PDB file of C-alpha atoms in Angstrom:
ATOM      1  CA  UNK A   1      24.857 -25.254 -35.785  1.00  0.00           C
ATOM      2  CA  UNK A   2      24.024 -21.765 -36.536  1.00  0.00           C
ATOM      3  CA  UNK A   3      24.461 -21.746 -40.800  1.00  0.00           C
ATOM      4  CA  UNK A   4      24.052 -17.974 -40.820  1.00  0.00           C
ATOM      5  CA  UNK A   5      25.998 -16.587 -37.508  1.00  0.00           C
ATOM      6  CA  UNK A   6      25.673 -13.232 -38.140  1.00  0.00           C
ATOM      7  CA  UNK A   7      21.548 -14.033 -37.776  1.00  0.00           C
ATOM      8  CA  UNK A   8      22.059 -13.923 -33.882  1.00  0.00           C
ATOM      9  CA  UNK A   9      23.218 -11.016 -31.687  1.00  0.00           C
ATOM     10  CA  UNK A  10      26.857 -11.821 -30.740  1.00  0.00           C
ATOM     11  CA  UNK A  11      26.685  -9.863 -27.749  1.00  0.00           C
ATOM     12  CA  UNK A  12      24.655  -8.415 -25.461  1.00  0.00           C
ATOM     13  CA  UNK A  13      22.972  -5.451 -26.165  1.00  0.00           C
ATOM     14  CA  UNK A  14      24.383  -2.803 -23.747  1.00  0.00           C
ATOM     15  CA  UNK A  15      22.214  -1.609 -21.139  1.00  0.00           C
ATOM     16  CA  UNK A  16      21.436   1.710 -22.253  1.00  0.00           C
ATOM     17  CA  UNK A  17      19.920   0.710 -25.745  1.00  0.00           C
ATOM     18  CA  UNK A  18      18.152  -2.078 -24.050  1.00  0.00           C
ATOM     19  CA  UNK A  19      16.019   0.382 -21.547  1.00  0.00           C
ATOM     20  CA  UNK A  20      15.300   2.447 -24.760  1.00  0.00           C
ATOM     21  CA  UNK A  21      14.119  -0.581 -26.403  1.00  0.00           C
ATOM     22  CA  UNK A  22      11.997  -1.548 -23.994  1.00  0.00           C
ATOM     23  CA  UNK A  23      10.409   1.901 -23.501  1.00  0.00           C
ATOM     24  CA  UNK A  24       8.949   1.382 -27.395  1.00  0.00           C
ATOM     25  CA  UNK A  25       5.321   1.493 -27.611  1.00  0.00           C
ATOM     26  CA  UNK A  26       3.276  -0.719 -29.055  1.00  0.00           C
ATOM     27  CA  UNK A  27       1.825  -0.568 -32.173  1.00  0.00           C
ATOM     28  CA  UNK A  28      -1.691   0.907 -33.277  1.00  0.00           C
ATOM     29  CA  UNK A  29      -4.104  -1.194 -35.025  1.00  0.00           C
ATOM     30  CA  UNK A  30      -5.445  -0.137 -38.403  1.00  0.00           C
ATOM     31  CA  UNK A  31      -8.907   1.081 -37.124  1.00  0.00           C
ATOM     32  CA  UNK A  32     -11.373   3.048 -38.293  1.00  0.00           C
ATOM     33  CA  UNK A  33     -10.222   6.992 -37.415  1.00  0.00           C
ATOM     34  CA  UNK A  34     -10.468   8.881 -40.355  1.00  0.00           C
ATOM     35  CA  UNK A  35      -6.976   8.480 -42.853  1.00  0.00           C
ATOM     36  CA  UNK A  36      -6.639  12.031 -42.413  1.00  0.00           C
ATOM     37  CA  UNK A  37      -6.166  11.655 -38.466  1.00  0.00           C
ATOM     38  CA  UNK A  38      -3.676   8.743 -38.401  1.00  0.00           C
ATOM     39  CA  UNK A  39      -0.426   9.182 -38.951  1.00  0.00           C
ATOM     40  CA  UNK A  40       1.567   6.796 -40.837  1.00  0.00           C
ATOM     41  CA  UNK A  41       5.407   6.620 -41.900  1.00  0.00           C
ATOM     42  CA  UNK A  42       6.608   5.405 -44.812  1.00  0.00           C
ATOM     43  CA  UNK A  43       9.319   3.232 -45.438  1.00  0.00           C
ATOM     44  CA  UNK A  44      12.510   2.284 -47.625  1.00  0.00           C
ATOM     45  CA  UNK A  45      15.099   0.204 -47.191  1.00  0.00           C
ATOM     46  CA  UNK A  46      18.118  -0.400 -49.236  1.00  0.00           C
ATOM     47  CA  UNK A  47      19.490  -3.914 -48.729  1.00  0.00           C
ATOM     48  CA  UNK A  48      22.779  -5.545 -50.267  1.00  0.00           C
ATOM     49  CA  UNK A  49      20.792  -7.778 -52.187  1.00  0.00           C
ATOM     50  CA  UNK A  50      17.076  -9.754 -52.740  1.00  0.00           C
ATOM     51  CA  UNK A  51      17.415 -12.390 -50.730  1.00  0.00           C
ATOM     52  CA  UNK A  52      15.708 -11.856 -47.434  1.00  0.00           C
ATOM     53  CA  UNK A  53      17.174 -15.128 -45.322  1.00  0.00           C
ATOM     54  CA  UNK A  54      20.978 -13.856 -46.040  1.00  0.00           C
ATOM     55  CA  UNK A  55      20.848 -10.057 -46.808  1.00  0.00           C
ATOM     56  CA  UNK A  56      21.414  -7.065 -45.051  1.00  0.00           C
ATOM     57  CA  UNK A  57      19.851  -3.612 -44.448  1.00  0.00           C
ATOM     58  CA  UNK A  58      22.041  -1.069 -45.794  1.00  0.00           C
ATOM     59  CA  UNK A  59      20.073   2.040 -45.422  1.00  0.00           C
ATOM     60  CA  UNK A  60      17.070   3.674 -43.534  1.00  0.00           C
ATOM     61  CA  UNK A  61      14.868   6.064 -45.776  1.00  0.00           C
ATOM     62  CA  UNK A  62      11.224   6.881 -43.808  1.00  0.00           C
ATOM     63  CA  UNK A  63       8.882   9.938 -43.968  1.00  0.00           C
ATOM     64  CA  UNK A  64       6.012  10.889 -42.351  1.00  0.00           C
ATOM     65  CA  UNK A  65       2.394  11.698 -43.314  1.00  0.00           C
ATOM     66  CA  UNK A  66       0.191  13.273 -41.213  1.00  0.00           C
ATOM     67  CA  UNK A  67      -3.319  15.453 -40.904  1.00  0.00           C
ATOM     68  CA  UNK A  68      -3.157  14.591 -44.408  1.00  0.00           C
ATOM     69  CA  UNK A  69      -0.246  15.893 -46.204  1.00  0.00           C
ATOM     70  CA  UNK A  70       3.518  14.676 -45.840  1.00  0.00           C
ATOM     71  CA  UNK A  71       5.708  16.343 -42.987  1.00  0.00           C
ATOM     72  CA  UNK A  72       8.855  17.426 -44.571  1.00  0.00           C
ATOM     73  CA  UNK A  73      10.014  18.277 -40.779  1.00  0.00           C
ATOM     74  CA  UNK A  74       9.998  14.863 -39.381  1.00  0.00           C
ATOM     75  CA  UNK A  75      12.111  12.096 -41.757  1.00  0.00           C
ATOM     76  CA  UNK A  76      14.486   9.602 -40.664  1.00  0.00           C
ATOM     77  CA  UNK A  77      17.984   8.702 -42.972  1.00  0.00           C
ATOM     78  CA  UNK A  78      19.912   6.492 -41.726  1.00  0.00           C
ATOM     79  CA  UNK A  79      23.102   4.163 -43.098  1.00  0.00           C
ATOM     80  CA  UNK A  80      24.163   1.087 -41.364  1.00  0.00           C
ATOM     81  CA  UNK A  81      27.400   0.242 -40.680  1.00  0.00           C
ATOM     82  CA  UNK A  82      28.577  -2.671 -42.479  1.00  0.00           C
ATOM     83  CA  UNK A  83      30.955  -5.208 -43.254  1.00  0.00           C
ATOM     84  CA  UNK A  84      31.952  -4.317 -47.109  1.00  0.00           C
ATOM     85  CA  UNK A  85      33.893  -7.083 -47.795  1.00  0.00           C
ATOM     86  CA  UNK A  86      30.413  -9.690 -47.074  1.00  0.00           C
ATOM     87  CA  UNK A  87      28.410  -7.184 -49.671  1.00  0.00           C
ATOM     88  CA  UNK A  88      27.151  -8.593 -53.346  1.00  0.00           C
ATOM     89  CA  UNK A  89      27.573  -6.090 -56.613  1.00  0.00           C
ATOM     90  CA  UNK A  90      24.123  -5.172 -56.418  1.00  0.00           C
ATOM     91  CA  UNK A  91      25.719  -2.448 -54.133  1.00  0.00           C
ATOM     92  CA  UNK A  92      26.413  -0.840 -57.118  1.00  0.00           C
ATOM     93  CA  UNK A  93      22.459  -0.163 -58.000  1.00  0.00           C
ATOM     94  CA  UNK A  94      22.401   2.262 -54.444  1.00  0.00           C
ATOM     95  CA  UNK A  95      25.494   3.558 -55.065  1.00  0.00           C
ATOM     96  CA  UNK A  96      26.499   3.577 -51.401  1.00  0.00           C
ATOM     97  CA  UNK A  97      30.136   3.761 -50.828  1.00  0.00           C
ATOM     98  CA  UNK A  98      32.284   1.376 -49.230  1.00  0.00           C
ATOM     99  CA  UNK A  99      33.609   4.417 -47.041  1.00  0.00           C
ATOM    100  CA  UNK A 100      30.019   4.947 -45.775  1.00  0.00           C
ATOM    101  CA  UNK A 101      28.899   2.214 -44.956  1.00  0.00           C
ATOM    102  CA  UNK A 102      32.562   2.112 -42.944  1.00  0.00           C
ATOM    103  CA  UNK A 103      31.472   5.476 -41.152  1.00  0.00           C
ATOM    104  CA  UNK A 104      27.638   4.293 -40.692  1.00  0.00           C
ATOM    105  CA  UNK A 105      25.862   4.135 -37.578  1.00  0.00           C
ATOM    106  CA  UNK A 106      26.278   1.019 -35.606  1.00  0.00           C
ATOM    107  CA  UNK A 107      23.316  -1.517 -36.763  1.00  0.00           C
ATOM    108  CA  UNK A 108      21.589  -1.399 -32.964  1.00  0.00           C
ATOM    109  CA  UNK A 109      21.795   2.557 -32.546  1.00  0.00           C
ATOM    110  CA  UNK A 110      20.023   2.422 -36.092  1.00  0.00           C
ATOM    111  CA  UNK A 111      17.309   0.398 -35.993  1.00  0.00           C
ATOM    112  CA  UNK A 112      16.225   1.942 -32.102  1.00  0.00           C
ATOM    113  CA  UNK A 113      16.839   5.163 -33.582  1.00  0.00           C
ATOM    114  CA  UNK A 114      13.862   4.277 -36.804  1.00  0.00           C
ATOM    115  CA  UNK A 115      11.935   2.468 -34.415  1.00  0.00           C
ATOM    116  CA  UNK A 116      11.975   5.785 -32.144  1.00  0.00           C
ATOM    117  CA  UNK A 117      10.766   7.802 -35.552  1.00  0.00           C
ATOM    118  CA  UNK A 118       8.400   5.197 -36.037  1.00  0.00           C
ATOM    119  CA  UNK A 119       6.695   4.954 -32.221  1.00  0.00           C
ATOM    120  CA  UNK A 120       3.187   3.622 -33.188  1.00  0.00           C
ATOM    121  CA  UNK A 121       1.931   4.322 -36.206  1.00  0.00           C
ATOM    122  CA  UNK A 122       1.361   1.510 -39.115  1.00  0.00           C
ATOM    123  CA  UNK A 123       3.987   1.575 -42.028  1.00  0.00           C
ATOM    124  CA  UNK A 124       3.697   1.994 -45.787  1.00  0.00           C
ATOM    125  CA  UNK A 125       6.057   0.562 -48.429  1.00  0.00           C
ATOM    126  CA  UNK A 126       6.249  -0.180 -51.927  1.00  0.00           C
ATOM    127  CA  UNK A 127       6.584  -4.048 -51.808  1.00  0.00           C
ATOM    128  CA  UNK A 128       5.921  -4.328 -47.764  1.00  0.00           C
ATOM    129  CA  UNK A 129       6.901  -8.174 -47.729  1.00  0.00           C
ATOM    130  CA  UNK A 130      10.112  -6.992 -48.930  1.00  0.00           C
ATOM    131  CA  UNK A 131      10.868  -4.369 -46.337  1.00  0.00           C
ATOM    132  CA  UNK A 132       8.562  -5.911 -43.627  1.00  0.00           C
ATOM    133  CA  UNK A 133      10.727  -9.021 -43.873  1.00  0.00           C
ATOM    134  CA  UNK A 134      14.573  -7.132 -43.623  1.00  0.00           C
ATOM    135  CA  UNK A 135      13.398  -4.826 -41.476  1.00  0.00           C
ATOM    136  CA  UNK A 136      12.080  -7.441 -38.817  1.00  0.00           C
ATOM    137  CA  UNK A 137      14.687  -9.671 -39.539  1.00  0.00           C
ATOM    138  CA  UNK A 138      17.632  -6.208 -38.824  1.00  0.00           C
ATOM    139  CA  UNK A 139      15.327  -5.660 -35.465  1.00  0.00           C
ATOM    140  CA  UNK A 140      16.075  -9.493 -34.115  1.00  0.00           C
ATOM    141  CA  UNK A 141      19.118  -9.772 -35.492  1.00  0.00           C
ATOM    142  CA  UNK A 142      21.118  -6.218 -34.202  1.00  0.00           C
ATOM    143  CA  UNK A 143      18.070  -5.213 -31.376  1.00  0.00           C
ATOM    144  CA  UNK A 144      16.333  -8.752 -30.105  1.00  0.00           C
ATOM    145  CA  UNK A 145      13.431  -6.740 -31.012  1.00  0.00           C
ATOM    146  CA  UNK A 146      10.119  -8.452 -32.435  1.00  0.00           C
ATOM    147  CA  UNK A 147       8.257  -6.176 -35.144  1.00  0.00           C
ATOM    148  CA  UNK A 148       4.710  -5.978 -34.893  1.00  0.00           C
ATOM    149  CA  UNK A 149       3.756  -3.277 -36.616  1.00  0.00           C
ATOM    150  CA  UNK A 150       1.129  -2.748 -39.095  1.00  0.00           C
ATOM    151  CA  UNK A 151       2.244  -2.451 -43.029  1.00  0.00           C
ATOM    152  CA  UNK A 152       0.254  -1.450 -45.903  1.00  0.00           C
ATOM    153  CA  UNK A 153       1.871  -2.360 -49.561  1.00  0.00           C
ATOM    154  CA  UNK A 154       1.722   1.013 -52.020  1.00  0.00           C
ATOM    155  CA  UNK A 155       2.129  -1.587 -54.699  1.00  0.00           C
ATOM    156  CA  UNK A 156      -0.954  -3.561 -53.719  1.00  0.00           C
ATOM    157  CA  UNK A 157      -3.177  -0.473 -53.115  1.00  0.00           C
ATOM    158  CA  UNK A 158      -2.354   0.922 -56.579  1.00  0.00           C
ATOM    159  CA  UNK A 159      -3.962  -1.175 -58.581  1.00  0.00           C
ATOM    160  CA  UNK A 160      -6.748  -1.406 -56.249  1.00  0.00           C
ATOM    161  CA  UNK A 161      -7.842   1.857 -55.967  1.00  0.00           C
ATOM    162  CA  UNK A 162      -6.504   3.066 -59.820  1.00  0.00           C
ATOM    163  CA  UNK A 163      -7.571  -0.132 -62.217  1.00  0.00           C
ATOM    164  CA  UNK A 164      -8.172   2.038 -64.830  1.00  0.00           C
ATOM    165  CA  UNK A 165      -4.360   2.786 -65.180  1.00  0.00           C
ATOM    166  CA  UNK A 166      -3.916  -1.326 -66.386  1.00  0.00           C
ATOM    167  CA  UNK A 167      -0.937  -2.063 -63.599  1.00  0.00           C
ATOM    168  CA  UNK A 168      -1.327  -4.727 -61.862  1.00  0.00           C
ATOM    169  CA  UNK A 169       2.388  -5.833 -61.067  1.00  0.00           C
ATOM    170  CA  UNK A 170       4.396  -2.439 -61.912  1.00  0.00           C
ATOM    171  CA  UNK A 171       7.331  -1.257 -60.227  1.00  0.00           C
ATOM    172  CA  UNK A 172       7.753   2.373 -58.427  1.00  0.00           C
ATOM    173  CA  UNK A 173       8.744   3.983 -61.441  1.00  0.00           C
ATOM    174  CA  UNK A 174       5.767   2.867 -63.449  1.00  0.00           C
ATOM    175  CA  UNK A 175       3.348   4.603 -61.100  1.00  0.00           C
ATOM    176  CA  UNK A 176       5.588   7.200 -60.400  1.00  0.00           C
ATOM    177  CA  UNK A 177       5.109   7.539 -64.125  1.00  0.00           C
ATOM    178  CA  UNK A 178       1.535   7.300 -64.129  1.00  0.00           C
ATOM    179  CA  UNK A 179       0.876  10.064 -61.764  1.00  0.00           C
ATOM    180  CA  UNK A 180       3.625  12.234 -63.066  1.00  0.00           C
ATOM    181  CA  UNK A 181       5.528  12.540 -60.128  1.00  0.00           C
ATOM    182  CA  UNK A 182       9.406  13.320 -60.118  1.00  0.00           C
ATOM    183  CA  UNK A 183      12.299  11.390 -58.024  1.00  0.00           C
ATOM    184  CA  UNK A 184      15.422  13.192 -56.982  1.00  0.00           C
ATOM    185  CA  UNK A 185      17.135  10.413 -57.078  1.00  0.00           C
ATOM    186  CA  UNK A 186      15.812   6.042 -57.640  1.00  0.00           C
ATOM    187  CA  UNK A 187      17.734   3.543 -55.358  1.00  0.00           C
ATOM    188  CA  UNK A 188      18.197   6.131 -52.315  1.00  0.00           C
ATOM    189  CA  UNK A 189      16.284   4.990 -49.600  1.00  0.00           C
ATOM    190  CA  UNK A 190      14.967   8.464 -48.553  1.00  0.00           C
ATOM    191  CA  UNK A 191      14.038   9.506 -51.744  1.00  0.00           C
ATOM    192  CA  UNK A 192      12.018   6.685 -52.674  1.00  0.00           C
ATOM    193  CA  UNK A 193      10.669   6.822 -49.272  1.00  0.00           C
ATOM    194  CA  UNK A 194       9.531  10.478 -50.335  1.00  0.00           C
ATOM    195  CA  UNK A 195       7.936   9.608 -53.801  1.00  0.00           C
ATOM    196  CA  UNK A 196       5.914   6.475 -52.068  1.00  0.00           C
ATOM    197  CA  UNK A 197       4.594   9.076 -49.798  1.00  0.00           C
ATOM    198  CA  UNK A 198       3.601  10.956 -52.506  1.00  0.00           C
ATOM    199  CA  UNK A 199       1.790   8.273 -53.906  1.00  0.00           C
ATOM    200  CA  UNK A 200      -0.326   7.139 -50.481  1.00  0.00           C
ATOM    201  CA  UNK A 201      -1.327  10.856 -50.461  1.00  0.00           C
ATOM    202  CA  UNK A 202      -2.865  10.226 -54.316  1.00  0.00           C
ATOM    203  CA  UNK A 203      -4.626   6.881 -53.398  1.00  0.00           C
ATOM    204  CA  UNK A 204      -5.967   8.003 -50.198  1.00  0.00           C
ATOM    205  CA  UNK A 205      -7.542  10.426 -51.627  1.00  0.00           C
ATOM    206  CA  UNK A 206      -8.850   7.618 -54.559  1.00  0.00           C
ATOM    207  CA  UNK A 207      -9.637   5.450 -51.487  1.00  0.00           C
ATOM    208  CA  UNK A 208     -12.093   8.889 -49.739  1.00  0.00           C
ATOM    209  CA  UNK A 209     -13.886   9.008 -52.686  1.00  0.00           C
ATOM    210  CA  UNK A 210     -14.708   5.385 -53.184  1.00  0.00           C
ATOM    211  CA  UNK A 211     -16.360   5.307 -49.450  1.00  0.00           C
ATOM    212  CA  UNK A 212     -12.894   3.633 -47.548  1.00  0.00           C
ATOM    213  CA  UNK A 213     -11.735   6.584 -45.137  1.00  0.00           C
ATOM    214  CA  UNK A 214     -10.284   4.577 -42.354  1.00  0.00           C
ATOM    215  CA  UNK A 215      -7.163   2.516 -42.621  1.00  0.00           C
ATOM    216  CA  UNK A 216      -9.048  -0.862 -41.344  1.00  0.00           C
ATOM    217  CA  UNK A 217     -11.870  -0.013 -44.552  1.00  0.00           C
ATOM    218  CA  UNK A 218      -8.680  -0.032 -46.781  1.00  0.00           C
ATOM    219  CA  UNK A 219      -6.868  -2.881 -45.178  1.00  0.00           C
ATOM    220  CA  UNK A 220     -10.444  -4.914 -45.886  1.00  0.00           C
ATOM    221  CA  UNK A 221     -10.792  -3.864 -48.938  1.00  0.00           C
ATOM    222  CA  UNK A 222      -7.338  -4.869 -50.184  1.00  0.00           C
ATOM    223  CA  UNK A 223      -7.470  -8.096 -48.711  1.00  0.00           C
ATOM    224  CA  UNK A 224     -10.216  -9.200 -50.387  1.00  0.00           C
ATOM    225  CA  UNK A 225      -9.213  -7.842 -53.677  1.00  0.00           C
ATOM    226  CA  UNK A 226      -5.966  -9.770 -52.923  1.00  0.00           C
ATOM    227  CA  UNK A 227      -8.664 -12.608 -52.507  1.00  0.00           C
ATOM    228  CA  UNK A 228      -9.998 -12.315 -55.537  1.00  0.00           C
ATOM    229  CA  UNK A 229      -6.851 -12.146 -57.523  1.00  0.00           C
ATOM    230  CA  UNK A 230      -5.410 -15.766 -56.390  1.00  0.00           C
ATOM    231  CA  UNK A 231      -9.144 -16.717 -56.806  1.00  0.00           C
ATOM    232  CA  UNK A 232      -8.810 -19.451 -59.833  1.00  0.00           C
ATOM    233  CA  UNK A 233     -10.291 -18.704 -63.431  1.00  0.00           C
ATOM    234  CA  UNK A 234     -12.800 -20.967 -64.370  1.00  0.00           C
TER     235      UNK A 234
END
């Protein structure tokens, strides 16, 4: 017995989303090209609620950056069509309507439409378990899609590359803080999405300067400062 129903595809995915599907490319490795050459897109997600076994994806928010700098012309917004009456009151913190979400974009035409935007370059959150976890959960659930792609946590990198600020597990707005930035708008997927961009541009350049200019020297390095801070204190 299936406890959460709405986990599996109910029916079959028609045949014209399918052949789109299955034209996706596959995803690039993080290897050693220059950051400056490889494009990445960043991600946001807003869900209606924590838990990532029974929630659902809400909204799409995704920008990308590329030759260095973030390309206004190519971002991806996106809100799912939903059930309201299944939603929890953390709705409320997005502020997405009930009428939206009503007039969304059915869940399968959404997620091949992000994973179009996205094609093959490696993702960057704030929080990636978070949104690496909905997101591939939304592909296998509304596309019987398996996500492969590479992610990158903004959150994780931070306090690599930036100790000297003293976060080590501080939310968006404290390093939006830090670095003075400004946010249209907090809890809007493509807004946050923007303001994380604007924060990978700020550590790349903190990651050039401390000798990591490929996104496999940065993946390294993060893992094994991840490494070292489970490591136990003696």
């Amino acid at each position: 017995m299936n406890v959460f129903p709405w986990f599996t595809r109910r029916t079959p995915l028609a045949a014209e989303l399918a052949a789109r599907r299955d034209r996706l490319p596959d995803p690039q490795p993080l290897d050693d090209r220059p950051l400056r050459d490889q494009r990445f897109v960043v991600l946001d997600l807003e869900t209606s609620g924590l838990n990532m076994s029974r929630d659902l994806v809400l909204s799409i928010g995704a920008v990308s950056i590329h030759d260095g700098a973030i390309d206004l012309g190519s971002q991806f917004e996106c809100t799912l069509q939903r059930d309201t009456g299944r939603l929890s009151a953390s709705v409320l913190i997005h502020g997405i309507a009930p009428s939206e979400l009503a007039a969304g974009v059915e869940p399968a035409e959404a997620m091949l439409g992000f994973m179009e935007f996205l094609g093959d370059s490696p993702l960057l959150a704030f929080h990636a378990t978070f949104d690496q976890r909905m997101l591939g959960r939304a592909l296998k659930q509304d596309l019987d899609h398996r996500l492969r792609h590479n992610f990158l946590d903004i959150a994780e990198l931070a306090p690599l590359l930036c100790p000297e600020a003293g976060i080590r597990n501080g939310g968006l707005d404290e390093w939006v803080d830090y670095f003075g930035l400004q946010v249209q708008q907090r809890h809007n997927a493509s807004a946050d999405a923007l303001v994380t961009a604007e924060i990978a541009l700020i550590l790349f350049s903190r990651a050039r300067r401390q000798g990591l200019e490929s996104p496999a020297a940065l993946a390294s390095a993060l893992t094994k400062w991840q490494r070292r801070q489970q490591a136990p204190a003696f």
